[in-house]
Coordinates of C-alpha atoms in Angstrom, one line a residue:
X363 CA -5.0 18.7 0.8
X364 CA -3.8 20.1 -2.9
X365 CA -4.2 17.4 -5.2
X366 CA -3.5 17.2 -8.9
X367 CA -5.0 15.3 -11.4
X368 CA -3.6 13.8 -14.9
X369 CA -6.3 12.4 -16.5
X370 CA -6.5 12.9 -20.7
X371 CA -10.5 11.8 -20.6
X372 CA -12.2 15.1 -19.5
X373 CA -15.1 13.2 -18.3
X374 CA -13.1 10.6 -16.3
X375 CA -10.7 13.1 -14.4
X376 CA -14.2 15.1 -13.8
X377 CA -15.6 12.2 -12.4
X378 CA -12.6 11.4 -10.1
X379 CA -12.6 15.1 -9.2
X380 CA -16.0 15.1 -7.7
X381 CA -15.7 11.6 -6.1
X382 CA -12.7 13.0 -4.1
X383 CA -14.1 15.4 -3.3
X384 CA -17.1 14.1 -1.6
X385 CA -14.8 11.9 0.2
X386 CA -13.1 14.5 1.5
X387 CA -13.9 18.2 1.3
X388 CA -10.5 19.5 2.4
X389 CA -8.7 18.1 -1.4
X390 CA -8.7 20.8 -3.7
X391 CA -8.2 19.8 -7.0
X392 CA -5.8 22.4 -8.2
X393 CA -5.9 21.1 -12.3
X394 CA -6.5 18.2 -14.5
X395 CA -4.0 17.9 -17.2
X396 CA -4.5 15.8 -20.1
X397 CA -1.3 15.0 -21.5
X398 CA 2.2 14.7 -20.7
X399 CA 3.4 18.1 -21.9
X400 CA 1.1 20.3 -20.2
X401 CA 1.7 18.3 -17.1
X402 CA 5.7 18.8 -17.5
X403 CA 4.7 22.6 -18.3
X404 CA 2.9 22.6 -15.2
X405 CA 5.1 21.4 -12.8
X406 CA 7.6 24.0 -13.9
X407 CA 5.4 26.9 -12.9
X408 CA 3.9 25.4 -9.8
X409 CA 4.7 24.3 -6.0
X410 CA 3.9 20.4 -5.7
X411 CA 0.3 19.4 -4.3
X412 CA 0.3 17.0 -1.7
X413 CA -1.0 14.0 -3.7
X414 CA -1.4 13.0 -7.8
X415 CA -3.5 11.2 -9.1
X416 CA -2.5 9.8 -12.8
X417 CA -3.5 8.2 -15.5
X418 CA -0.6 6.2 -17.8
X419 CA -1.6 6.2 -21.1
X420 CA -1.8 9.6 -22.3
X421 CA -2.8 11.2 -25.6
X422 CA 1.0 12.2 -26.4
X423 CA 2.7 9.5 -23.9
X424 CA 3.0 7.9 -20.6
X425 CA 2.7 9.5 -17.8
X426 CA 6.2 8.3 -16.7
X427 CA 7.6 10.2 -18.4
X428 CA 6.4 13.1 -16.6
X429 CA 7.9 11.7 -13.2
X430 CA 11.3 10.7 -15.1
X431 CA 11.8 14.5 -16.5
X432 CA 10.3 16.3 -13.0
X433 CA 11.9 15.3 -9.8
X434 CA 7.9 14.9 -8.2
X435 CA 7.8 13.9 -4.6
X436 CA 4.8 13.8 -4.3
X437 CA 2.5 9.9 -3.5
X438 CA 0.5 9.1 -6.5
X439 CA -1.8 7.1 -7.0
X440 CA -2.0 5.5 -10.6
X441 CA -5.4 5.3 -12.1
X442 CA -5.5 3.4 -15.3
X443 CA -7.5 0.7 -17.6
X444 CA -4.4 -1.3 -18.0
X445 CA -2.4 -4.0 -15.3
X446 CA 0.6 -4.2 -17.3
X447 CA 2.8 -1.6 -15.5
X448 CA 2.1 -2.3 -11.7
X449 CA 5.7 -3.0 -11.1
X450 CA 6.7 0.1 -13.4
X451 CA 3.9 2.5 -11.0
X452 CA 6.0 1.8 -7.9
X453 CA 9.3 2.7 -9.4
X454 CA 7.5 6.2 -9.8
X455 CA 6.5 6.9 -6.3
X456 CA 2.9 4.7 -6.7
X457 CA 1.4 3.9 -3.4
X458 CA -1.4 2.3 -5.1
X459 CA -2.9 1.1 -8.3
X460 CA -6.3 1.5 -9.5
X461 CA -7.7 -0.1 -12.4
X462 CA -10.7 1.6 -14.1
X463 CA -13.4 2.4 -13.5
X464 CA -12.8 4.0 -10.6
X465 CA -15.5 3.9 -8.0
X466 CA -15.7 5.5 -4.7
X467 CA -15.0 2.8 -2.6
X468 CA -11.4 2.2 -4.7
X469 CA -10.9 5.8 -4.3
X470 CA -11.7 5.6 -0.6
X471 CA -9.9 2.9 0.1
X472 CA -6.7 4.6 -1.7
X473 CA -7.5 8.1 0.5
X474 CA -7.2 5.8 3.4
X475 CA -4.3 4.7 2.6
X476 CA -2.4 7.3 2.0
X477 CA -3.6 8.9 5.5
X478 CA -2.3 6.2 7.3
X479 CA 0.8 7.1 5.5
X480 CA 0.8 10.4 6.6
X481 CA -0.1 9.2 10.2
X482 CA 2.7 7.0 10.1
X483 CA 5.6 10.0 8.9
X484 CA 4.0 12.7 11.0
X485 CA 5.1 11.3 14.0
X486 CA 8.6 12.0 16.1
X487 CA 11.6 11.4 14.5
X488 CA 12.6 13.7 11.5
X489 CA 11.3 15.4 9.1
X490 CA 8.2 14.9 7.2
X491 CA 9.5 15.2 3.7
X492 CA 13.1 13.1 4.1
X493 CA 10.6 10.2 5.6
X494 CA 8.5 10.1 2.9
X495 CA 11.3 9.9 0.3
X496 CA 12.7 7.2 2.4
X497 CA 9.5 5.6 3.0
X498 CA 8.9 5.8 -0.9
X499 CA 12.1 4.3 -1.9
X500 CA 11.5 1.8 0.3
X501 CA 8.1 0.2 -1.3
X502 CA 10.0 1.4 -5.0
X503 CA 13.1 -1.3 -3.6
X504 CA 10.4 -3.9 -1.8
X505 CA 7.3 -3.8 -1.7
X506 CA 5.0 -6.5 -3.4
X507 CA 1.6 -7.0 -5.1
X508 CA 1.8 -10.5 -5.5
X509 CA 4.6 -13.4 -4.4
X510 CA 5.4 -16.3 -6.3
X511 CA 4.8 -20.0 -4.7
X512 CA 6.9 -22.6 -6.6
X513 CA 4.6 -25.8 -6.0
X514 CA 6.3 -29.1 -8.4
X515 CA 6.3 -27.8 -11.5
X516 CA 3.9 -24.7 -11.1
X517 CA 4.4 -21.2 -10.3
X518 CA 1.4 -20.0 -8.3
X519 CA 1.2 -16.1 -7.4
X520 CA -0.6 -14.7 -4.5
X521 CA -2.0 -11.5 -4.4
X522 CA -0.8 -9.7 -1.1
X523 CA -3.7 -8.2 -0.6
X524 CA -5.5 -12.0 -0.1
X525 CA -3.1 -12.9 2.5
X526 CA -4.6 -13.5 6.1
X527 CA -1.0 -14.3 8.4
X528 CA 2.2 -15.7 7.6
X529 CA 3.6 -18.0 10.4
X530 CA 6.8 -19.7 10.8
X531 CA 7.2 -22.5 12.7
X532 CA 9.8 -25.8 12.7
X533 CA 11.6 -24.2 9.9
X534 CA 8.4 -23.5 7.8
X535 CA 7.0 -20.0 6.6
X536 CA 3.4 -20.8 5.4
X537 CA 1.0 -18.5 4.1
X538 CA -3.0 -18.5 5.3
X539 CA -5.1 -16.9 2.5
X540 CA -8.1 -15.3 3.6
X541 CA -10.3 -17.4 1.1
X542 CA -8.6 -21.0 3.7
X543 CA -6.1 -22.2 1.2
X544 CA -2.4 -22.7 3.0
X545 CA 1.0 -22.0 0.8
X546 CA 4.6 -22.9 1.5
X547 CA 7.5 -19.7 1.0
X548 CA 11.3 -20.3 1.0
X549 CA 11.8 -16.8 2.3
X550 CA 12.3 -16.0 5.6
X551 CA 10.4 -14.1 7.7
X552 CA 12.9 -11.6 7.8
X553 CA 12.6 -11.5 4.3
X554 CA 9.0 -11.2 3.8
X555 CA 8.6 -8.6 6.4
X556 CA 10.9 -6.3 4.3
X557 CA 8.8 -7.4 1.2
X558 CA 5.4 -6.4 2.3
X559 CA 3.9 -3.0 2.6
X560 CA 4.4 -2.0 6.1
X561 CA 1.2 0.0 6.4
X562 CA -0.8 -3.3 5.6
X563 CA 0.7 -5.4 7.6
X564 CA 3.2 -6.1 10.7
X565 CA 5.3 -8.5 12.5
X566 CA 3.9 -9.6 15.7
X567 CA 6.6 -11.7 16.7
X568 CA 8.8 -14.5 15.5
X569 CA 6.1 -16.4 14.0
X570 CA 3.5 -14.2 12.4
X571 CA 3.4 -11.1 10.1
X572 CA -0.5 -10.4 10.2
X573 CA -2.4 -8.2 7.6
X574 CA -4.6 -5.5 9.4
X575 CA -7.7 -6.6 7.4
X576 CA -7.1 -9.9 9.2
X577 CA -7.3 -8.3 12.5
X578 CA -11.0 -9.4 14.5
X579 CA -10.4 -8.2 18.0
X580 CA -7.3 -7.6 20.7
X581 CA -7.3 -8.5 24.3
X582 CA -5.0 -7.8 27.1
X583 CA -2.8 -10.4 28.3
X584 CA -0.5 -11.4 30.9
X585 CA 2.1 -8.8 31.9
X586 CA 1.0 -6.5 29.9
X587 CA 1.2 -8.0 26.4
X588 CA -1.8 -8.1 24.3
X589 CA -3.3 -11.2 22.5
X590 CA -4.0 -10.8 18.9
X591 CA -7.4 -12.6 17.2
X592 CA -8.0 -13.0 13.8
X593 CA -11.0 -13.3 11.3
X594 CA -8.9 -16.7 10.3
X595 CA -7.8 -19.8 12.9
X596 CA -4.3 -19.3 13.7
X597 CA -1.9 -22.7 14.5
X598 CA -1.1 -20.9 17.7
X599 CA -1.7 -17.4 19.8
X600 CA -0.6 -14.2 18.4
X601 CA 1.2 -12.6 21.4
X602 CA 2.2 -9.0 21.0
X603 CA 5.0 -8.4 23.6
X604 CA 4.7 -5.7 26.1
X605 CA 7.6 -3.8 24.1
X606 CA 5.7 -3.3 20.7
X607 CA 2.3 -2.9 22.3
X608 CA 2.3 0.6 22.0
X609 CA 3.5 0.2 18.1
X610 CA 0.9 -2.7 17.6
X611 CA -2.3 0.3 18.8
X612 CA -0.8 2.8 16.7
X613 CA -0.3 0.8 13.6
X614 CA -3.8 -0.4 13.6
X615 CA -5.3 2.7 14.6
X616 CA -3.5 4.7 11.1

């Protein structure tokens, strides 16, 4: 895997290149640029790696405006010491944001994900390259870090990340947190399954969207369905029908 690196802090993008590496000996880190022109000078002379990894605030700019002047299809993964342009990061083909320091379980975590990516558009039905885009302007058009809860006169946002299950019933979407504490959405379920990063987590049925994290243990079921246990109690069984079995083991296999 060819992977590029913009990084204006020598020591940092040195740092993040050996970490990567040791997870993974097939990256090849093929540069680390430190600033927004040699990166833009780059790209002009050079195929596209397979992954970025970038910092934002460069010496001469942000790194946006690399991917606004380059049409880069290539993930990145945005590595930086600031949290004010999350939202911005996924507009630019982001699949994750890292704050700094970056340690090797972030950066695992973030390899992980991006495999399960790759998993997910390697399979039948297209090509690789037109799913990705799609997949990318998906999560650029939906996908969220945080939802808001309107509770009286407070606005409460939960992380996505810290969400067990979502489950709908009587006309109710509530949201379990995995730290216990139970929230109330005026989406629909619909809704929220379009919101949420589709790699983390999936609709089970009509009442639950579960997060993968969540998941402790599967078990057969009647007529072939499969019953779904979680780390957290559930109001009711998670049935997987026998129709998105097969979708249910390969999503949580990615």
């Amino acid at each position: 895997m060819k992977v590029l690196i913009i990084e204006d802090e020598l020591k940092t993008g040195r740092e993040l290149k050996t970490i990567a590496e040791g997870i993974d000996p097939a990256i090849e880190v093929l540069e680390i640029l430190p600033s927004v022109e040699m990166a833009l000078d780059w790209f002009k002379e050079n195929a596209p790696p397979d992954l970025i990894f970038s910092d934002i605030q460069l010496a001469d700019g942000l790194s946006f405006s690399i991917f606004e002047s380059v049409d880069v299809r290539a993930p990145i993964i945005f590595c930086t010491a600031y949290d004010d342009y999350a939202l911005r990061a996924f507009d630019a083909n982001g699949i994750d944001y890292l704050l700094k320091p970056v340690d090797e379980l972030k950066l695992r975590q973030s390899l992980d994900k991006y495999s399960r990516l790759q998993s997910l558009l390697s399979g039948p039905g297209g090509d690789y390259q037109k799913k990705l885009e799609s997949m990318l302007l998906q999560m650029k058009q939906k996908h969220k870090n945080t939802l808001l809860v309107h509770f009286r006169e407070k606005i409460i946002p939960l992380k996505t990340a810290d969400i067990a299950f979502i489950h709908y019933a009587n006309g109710i979407i509530s949201v379990y947190m995995k730290a216990g504490q139970e929230h109330y959405l005026t989406h629909s379920l619909d809704e929220l399954e379009g919101m949420l990063d589709p790699v983390q987590f999936f609709r089970a049925n009509r009442q639950f969207i579960i997060n993968r994290e969540s998941v402790k243990s599967i078990e057969h079921y009647f007529s072939r369905r499969l019953i779904v246990w979680l780390h957290s109690k559930t109001p009711e069984n998670i049935v997987i029908s026998k129709s998105r079995s097969s979708e249910f083991l390969q999503w949580i296999t990615m």
